[in-house]
mmCIF file of C-alpha atoms and ligand atoms in Angstrom:
data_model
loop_
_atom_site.group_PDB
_atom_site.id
_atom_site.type_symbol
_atom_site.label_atom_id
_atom_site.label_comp_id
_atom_site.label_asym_id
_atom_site.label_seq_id
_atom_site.Cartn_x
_atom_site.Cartn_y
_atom_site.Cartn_z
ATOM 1 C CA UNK A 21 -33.754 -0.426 -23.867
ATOM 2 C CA UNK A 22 -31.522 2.125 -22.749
ATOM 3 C CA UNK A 23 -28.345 1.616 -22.490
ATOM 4 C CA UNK A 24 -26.782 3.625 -19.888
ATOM 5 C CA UNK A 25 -29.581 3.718 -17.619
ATOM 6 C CA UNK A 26 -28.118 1.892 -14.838
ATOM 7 C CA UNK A 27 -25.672 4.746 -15.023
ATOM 8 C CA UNK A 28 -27.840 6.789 -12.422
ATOM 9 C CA UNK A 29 -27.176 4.190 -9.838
ATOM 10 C CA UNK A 30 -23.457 3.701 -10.651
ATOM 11 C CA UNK A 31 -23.034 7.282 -10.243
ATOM 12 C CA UNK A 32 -23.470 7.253 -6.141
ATOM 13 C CA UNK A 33 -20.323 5.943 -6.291
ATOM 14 C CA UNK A 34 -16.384 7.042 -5.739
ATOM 15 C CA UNK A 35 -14.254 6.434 -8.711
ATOM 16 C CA UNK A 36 -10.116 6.690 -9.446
ATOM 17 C CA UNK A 37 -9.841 9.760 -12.107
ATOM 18 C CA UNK A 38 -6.708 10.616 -12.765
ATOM 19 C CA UNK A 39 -3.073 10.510 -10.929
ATOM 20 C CA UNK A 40 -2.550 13.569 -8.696
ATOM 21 C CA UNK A 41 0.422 13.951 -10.423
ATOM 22 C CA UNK A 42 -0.899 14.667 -13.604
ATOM 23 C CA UNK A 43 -2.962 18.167 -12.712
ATOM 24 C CA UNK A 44 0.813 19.581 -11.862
ATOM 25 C CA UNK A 45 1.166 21.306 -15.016
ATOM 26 C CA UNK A 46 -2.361 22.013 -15.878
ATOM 27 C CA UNK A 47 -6.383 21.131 -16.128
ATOM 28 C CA UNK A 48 -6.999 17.132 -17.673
ATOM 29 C CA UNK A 49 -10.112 15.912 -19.307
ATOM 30 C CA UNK A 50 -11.577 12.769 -18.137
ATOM 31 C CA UNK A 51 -14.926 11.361 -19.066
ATOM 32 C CA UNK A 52 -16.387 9.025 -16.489
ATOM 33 C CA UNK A 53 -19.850 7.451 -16.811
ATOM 34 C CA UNK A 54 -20.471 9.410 -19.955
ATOM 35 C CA UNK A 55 -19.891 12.836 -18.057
ATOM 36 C CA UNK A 56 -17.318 14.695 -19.784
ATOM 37 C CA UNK A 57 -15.475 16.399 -16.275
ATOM 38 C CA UNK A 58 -12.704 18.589 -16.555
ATOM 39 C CA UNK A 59 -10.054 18.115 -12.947
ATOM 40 C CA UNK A 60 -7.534 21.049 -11.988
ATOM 41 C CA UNK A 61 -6.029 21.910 -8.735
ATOM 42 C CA UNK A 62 -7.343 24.997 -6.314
ATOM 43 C CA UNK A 63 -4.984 27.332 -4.812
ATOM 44 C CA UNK A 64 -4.443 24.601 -1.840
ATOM 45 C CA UNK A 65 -3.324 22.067 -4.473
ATOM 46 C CA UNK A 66 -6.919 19.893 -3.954
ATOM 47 C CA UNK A 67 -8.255 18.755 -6.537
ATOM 48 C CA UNK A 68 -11.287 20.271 -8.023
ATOM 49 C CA UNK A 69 -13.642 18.216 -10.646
ATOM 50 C CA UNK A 70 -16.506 20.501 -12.426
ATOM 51 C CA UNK A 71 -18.347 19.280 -15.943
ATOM 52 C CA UNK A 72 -16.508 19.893 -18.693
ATOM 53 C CA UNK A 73 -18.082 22.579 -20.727
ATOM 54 C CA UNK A 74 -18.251 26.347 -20.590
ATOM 55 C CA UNK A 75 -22.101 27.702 -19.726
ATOM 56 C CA UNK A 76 -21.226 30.486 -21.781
ATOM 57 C CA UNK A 77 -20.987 28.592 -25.203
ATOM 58 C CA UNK A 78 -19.851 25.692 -24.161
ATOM 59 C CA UNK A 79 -16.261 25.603 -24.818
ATOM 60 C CA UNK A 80 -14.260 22.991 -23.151
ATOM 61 C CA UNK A 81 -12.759 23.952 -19.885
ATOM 62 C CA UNK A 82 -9.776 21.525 -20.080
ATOM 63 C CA UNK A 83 -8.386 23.086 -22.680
ATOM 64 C CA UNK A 84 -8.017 26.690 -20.352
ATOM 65 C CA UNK A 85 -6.114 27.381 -17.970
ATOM 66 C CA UNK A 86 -5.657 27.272 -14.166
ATOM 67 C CA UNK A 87 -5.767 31.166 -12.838
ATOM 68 C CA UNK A 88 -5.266 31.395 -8.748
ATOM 69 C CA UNK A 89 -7.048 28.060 -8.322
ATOM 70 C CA UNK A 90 -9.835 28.741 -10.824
ATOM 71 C CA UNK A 91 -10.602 26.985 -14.029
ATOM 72 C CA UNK A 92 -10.658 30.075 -17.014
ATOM 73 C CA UNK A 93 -12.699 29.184 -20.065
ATOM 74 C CA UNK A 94 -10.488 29.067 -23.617
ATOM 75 C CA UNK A 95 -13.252 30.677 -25.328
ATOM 76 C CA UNK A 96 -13.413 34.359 -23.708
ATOM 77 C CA UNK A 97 -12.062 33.638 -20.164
ATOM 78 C CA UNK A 98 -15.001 33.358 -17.913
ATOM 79 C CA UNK A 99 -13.597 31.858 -14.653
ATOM 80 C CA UNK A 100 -15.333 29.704 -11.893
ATOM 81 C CA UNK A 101 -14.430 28.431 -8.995
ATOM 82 C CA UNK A 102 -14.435 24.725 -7.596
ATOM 83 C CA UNK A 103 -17.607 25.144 -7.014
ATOM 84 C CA UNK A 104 -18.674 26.065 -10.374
ATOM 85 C CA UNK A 105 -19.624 29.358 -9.859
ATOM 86 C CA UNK A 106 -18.908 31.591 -12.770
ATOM 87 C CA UNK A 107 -16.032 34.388 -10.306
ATOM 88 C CA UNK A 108 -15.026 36.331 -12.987
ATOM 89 C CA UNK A 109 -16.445 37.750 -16.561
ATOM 90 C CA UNK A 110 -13.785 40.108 -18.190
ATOM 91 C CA UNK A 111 -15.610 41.729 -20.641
ATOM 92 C CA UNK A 112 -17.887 43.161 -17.439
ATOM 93 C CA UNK A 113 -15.337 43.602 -14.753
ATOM 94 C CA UNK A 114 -17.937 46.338 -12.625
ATOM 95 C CA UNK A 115 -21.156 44.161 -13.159
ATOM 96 C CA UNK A 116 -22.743 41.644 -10.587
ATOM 97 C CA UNK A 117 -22.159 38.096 -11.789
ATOM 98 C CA UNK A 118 -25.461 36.646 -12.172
ATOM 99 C CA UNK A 119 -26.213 33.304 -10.318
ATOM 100 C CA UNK A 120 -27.109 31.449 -13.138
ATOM 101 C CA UNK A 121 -23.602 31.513 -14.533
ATOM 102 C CA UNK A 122 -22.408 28.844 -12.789
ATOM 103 C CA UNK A 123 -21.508 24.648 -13.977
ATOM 104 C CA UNK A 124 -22.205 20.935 -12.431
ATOM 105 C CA UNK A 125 -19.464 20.836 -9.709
ATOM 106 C CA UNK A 126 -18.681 17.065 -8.217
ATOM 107 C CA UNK A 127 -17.125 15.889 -4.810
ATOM 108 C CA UNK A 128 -13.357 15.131 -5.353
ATOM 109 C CA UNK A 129 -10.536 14.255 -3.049
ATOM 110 C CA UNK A 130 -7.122 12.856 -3.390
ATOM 111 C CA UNK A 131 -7.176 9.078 -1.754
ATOM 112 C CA UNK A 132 -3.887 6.459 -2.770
ATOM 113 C CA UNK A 133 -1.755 8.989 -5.409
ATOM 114 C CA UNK A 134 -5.449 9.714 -7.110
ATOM 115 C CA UNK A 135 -7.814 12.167 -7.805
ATOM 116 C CA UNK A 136 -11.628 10.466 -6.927
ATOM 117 C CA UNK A 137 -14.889 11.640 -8.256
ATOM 118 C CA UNK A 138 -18.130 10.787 -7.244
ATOM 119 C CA UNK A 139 -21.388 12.692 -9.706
ATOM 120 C CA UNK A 140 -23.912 12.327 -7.235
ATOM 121 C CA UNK A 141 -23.835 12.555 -3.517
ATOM 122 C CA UNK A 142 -22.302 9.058 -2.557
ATOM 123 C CA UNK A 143 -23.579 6.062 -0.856
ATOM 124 C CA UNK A 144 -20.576 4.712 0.209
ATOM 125 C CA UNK A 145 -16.436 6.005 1.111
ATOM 126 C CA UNK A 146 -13.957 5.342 -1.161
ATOM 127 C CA UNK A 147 -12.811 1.707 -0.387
ATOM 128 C CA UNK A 148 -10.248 1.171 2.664
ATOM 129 C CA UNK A 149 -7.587 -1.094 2.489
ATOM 130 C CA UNK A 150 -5.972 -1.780 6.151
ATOM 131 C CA UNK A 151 -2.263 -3.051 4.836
ATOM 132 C CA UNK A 152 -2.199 0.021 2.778
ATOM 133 C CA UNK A 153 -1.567 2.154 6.318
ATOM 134 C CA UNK A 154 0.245 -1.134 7.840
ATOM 135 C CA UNK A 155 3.717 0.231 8.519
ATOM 136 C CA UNK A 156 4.666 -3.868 7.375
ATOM 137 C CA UNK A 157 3.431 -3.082 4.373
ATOM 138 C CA UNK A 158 4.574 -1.129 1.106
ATOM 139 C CA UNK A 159 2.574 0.046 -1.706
ATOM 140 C CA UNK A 160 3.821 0.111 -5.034
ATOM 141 C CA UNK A 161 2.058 1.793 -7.676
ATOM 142 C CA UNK A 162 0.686 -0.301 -10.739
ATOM 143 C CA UNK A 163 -0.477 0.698 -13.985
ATOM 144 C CA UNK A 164 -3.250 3.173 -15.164
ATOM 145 C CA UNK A 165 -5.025 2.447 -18.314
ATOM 146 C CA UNK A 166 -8.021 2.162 -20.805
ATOM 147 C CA UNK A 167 -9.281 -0.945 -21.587
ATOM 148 C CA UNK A 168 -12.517 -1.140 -24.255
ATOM 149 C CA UNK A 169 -14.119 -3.973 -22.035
ATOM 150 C CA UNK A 170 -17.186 -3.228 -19.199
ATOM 151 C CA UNK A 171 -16.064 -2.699 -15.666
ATOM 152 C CA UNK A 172 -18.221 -5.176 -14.801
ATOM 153 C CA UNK A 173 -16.335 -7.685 -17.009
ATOM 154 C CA UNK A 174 -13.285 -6.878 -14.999
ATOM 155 C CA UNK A 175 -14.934 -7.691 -12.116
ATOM 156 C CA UNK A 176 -16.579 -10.645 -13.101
ATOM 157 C CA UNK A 177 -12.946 -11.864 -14.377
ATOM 158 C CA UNK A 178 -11.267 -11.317 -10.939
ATOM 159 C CA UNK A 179 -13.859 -13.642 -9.555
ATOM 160 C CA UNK A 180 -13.581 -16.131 -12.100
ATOM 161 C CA UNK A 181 -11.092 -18.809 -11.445
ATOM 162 C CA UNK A 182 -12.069 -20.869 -14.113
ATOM 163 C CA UNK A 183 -10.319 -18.728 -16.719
ATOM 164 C CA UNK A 184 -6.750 -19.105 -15.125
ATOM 165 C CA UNK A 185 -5.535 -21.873 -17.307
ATOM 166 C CA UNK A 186 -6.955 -20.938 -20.283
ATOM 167 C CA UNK A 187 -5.791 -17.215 -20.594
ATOM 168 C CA UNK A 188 -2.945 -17.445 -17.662
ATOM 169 C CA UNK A 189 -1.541 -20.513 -19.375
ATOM 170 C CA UNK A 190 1.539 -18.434 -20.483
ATOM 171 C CA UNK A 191 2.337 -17.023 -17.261
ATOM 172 C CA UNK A 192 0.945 -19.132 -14.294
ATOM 173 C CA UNK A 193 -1.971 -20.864 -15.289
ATOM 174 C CA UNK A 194 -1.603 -24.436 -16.507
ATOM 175 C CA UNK A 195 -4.023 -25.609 -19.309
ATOM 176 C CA UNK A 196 -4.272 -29.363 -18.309
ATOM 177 C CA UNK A 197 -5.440 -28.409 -15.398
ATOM 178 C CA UNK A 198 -8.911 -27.195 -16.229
ATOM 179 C CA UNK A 199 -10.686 -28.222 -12.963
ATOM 180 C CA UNK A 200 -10.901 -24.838 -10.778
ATOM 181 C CA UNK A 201 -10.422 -25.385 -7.654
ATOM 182 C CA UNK A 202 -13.190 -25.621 -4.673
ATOM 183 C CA UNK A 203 -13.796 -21.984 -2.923
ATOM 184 C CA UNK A 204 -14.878 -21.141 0.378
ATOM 185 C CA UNK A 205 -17.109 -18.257 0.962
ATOM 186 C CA UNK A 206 -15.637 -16.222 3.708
ATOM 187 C CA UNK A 207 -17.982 -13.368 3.800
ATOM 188 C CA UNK A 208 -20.978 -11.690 2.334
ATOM 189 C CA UNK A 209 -22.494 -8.329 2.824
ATOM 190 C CA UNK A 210 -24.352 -6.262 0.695
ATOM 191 C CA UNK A 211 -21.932 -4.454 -1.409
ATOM 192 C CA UNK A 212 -19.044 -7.018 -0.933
ATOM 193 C CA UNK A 213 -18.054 -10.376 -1.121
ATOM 194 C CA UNK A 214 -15.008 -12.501 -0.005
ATOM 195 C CA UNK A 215 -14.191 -15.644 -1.280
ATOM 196 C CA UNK A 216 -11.435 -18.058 -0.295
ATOM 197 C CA UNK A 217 -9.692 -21.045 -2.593
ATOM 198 C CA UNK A 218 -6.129 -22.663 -2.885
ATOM 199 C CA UNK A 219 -5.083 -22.020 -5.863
ATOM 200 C CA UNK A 220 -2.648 -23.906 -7.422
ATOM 201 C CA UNK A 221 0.006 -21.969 -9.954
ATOM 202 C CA UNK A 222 3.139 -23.148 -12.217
ATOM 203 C CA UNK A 223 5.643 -20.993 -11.346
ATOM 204 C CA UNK A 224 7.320 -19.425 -14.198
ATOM 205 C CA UNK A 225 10.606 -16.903 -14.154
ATOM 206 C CA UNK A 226 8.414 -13.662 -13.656
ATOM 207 C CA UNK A 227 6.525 -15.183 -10.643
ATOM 208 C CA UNK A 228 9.701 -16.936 -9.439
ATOM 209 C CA UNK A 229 10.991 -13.332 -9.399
ATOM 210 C CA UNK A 230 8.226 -11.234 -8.237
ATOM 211 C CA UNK A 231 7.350 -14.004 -5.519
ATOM 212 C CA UNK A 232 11.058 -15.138 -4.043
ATOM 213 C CA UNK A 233 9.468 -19.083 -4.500
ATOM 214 C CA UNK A 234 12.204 -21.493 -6.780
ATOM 215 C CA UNK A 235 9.655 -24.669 -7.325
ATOM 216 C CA UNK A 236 8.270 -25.300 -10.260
ATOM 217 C CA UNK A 237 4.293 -25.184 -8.579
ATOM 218 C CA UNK A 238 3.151 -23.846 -6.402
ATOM 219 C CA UNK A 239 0.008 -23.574 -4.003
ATOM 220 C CA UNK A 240 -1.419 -19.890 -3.396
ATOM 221 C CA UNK A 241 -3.845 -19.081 -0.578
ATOM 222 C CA UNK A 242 -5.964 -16.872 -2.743
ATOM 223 C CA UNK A 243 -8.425 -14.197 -0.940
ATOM 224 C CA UNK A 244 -10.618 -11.860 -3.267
ATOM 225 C CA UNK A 245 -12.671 -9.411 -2.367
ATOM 226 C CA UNK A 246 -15.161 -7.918 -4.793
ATOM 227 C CA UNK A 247 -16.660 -4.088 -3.218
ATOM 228 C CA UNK A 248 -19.415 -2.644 -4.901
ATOM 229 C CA UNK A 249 -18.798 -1.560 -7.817
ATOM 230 C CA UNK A 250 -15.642 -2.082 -9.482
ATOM 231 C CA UNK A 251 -12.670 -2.788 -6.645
ATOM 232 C CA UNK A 252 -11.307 -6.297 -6.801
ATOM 233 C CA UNK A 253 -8.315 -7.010 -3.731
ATOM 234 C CA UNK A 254 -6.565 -10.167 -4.849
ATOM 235 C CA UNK A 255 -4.698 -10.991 -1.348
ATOM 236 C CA UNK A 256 -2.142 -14.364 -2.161
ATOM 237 C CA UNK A 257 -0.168 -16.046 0.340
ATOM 238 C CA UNK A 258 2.489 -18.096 -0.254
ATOM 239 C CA UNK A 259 4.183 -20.797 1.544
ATOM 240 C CA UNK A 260 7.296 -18.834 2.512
ATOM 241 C CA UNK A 261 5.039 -15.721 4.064
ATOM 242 C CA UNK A 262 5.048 -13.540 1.252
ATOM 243 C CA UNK A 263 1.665 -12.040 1.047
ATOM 244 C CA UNK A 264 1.309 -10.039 -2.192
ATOM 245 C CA UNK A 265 -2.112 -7.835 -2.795
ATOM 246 C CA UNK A 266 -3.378 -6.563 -5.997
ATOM 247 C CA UNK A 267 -5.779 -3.704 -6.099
ATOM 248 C CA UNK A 268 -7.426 -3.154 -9.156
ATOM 249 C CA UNK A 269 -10.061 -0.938 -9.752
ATOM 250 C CA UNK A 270 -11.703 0.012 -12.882
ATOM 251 C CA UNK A 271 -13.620 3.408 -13.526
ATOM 252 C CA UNK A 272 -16.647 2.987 -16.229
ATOM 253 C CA UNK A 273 -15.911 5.727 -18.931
ATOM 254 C CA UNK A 274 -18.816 4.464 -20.293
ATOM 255 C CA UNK A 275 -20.914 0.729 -20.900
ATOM 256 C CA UNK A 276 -18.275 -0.454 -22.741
ATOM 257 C CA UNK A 277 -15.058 1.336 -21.789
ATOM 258 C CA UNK A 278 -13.011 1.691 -18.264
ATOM 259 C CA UNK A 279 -10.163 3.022 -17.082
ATOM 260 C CA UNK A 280 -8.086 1.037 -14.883
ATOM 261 C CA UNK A 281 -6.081 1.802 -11.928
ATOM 262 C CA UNK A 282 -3.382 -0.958 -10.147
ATOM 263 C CA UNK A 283 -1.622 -0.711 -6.799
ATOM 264 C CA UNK A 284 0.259 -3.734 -4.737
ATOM 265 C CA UNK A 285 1.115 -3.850 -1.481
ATOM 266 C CA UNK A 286 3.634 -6.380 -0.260
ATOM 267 C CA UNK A 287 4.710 -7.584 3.382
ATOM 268 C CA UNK A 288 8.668 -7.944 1.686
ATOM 269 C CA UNK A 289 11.110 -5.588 0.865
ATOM 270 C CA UNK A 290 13.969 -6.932 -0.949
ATOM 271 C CA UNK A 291 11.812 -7.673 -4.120
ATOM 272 C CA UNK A 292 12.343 -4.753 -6.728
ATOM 273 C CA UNK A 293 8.969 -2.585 -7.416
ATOM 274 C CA UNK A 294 9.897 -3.209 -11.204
ATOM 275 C CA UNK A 295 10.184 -7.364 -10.540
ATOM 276 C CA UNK A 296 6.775 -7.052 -8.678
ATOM 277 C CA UNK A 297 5.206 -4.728 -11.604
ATOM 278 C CA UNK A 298 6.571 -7.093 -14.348
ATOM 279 C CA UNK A 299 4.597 -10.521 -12.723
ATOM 280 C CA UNK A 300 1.574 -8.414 -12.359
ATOM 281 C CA UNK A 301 1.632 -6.604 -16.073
ATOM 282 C CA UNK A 302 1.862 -9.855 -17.885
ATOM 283 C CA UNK A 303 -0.787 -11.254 -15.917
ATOM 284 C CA UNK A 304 -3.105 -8.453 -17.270
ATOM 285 C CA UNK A 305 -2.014 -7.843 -20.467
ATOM 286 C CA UNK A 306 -3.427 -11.900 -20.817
ATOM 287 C CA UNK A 307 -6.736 -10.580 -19.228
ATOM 288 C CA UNK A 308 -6.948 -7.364 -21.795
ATOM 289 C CA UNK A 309 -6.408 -9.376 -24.611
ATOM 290 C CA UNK A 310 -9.163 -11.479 -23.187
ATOM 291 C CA UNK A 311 -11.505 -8.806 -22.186
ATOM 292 C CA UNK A 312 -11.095 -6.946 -24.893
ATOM 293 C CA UNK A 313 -12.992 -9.286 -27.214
ATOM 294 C CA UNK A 314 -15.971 -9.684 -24.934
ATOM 295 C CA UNK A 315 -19.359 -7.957 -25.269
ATOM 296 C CA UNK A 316 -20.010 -4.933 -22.990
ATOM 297 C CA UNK A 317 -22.745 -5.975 -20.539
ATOM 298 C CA UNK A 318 -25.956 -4.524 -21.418
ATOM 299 C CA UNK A 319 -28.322 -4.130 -18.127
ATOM 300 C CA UNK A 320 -30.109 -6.917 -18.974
ATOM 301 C CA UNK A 321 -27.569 -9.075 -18.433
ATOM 302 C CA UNK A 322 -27.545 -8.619 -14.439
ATOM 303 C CA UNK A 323 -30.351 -11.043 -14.434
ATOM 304 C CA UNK A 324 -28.678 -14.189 -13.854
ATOM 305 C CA UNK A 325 -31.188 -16.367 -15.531
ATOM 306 C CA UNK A 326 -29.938 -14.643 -19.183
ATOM 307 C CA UNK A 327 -26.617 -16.390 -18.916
ATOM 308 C CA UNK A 328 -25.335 -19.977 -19.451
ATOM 309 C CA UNK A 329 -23.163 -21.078 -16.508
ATOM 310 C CA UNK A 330 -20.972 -23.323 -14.511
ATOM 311 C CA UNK A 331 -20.366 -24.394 -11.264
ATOM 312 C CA UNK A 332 -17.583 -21.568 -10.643
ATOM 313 C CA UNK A 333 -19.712 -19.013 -11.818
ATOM 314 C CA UNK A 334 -21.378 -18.876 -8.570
ATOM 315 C CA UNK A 335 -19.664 -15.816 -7.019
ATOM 316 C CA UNK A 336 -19.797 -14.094 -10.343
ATOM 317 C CA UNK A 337 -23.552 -14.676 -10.220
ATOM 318 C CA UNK A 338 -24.037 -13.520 -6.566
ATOM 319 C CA UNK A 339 -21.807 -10.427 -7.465
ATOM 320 C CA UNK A 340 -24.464 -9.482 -10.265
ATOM 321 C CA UNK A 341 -27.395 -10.388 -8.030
ATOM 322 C CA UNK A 342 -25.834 -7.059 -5.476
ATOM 323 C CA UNK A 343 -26.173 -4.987 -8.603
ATOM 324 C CA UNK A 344 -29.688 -6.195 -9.381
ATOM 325 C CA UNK A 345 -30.460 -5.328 -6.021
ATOM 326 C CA UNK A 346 -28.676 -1.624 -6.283
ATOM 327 C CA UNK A 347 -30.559 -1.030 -9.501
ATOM 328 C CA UNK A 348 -33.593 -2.350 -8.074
ATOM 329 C CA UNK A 349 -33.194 0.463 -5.478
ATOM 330 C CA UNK A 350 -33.153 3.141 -8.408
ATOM 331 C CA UNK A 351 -36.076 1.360 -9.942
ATOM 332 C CA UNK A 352 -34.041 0.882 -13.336
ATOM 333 C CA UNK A 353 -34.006 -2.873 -13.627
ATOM 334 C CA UNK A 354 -36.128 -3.991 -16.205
ATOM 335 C CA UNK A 355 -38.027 -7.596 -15.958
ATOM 336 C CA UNK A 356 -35.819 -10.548 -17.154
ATOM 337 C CA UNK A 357 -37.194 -11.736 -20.766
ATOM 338 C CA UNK A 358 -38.513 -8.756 -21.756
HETATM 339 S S1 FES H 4 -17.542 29.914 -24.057
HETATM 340 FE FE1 FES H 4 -16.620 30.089 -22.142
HETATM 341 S S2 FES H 4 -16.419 32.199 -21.826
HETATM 342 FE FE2 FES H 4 -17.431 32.028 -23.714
HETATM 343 FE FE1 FE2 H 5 -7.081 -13.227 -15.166
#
């Protein structure tokens, strides 16, 4: 089988590249869904994402330079445009460029302090988030980072309460109590899901701090929202109106590697960014750890009947049966049990 053939459908798609921030003082290489692309900023300062090899002889572009808002090839400074056409060949300065010089450009735009990518002409917008242009809301940026786990692990995890006070048991989870609790499911659509529990939490000193809450427990109204593919919004609210959102998204570098991107937005404003970050880093670093010794899901795997499950797997389970259905759509599932 394959591998990576359910990349084709994962690639209609908007994914978090890179922070803005980071093309300031040059081009960056990132490789999403096995695509090596190189990102730079035009002479606007938007940012540009091409594939990441020369069509001369196939030098890498990230490694050139940015020259009035076009990428310029290490190797003997061919220069294209954002569009990937080939602008400027210095050993020929009075010859017509042919057409055929010319790389894979991809749509790009800056959207929450990052540069998105999409390979093929997209399906869907990048995801909205309504408190993140609520003027009672502030965002605060998370963390950015590569994690050698499947995105759709991540997902998978975010929807999976049953793991709390196992692998949360040093931070708010509470092994002794195993039983999840019961979940409502808000709403369903094809490429989302929302899901509704109370979710009961021992509140230790980095959630006492990041949440403003002094008792030792405490009971969380816990929204998540799973978008197709790989954006999980973890909404809580807390008895003394604190509502505190986690937006984690995680860009497939490949089947078994993603990069992933944090932001929180919070209805407060006396809680330090760095209290708020802390709560949320040790939370993850627990889930890394975790994730990190999974297996990365092979395609086979969306086909529910391959796994053994439990009763809270159900929303996990419906989650994989939207990508069965996406695949399905690209004709790339293959037959469970074969
Ligand atoms: S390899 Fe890029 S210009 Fe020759
Ligand atoms: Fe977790």
């Amino acid at each position: 089988m394959n591998y990576h053939t359910d990349h084709a459908a994962l690639k209609r798609f908007w994914y978090p590249v890179l922070p803005i921030a980071q093309l300031q003082d040059g081009p960056k290489a990132f490789t999403l869904l096995d695509e090596p692309l190189v990102l730079w900023l035009d002479q606007e300062g938007k940012p540009a994402a091409t594939q990441d090899r020369c069509c001369h002889r196939s030098a890498k572009l990230s490694i050139g330079q940015v020259i009035e808002g076009c990428i310029r090839c290490p190797y003997h400074g061919w220069e294209f445009d954002p569009q990937g056409a080939c602008v400027r060949v210095p050993q020929h300065p009075d010859r017509p460029i042919p057409s055929g010089y010319r790389i894979n450009a991809y749509p790009c735009q800056e959207r929450y302090g990052y540069v998105w990518v999409c390979l093929e002409p997209p399906v869907q917008d990048i995801p909205e988030f309504a408190e993140a242009t609520d003027p009672n809301y502030r965002l605060i940026p998370g963390f950015w980072e590569t994690w050698q786990c499947s995105s759709l692990r991540l997902m998978e995890n975010t929807l999976d309460i049953a793991h709390i006070p196992f692998v949360h048991n040093q931070t708010f989870g509470d092994e002794r109590s195993p039983v999840p609790p019961d979940y409502d499911l808000i709403e369903e659509t094809d490429t989302t899901v929302h899901v509704r529990s109370l979710s009961p939490a021992r509140n230790r000193p980095l959630m006492q701090k990041a949440m403003g809450v002094d008792e030792a427990r405490v009971v969380r109204v816990r929204d998540l929202t799973w978008i197709m593919p790989f954006t999980a919004k973890l909404h809580l609210t807390f008895g003394n109106g604190l509502i505190s959102i986690m937006v984690a998204i995680a860009s497939p570098i490949n089947a078994r590697t993603s990069q992933i991107m944090t932001f929180y937005l919070r209805n407060d404003t006396e809680t330090p960014a760095e209290d708020v970050r802390a709560f949320y880093d040790a939370v993850a670093r627990e889930d890394k750890a975790l994730l990190e010794a999974t297996e990365a899901i092979h395609q086979q795997a969306f086909c529910p009947i391959e796994q053994q499950n439990m009763n809270s797997d159900k929303i996990g389970l419906l989650m994989r049966r939207r990508f069965s259905t996406l695949l399905e759509q690209y004709s790339l599932l293959p037959q469970c049990g074969n």
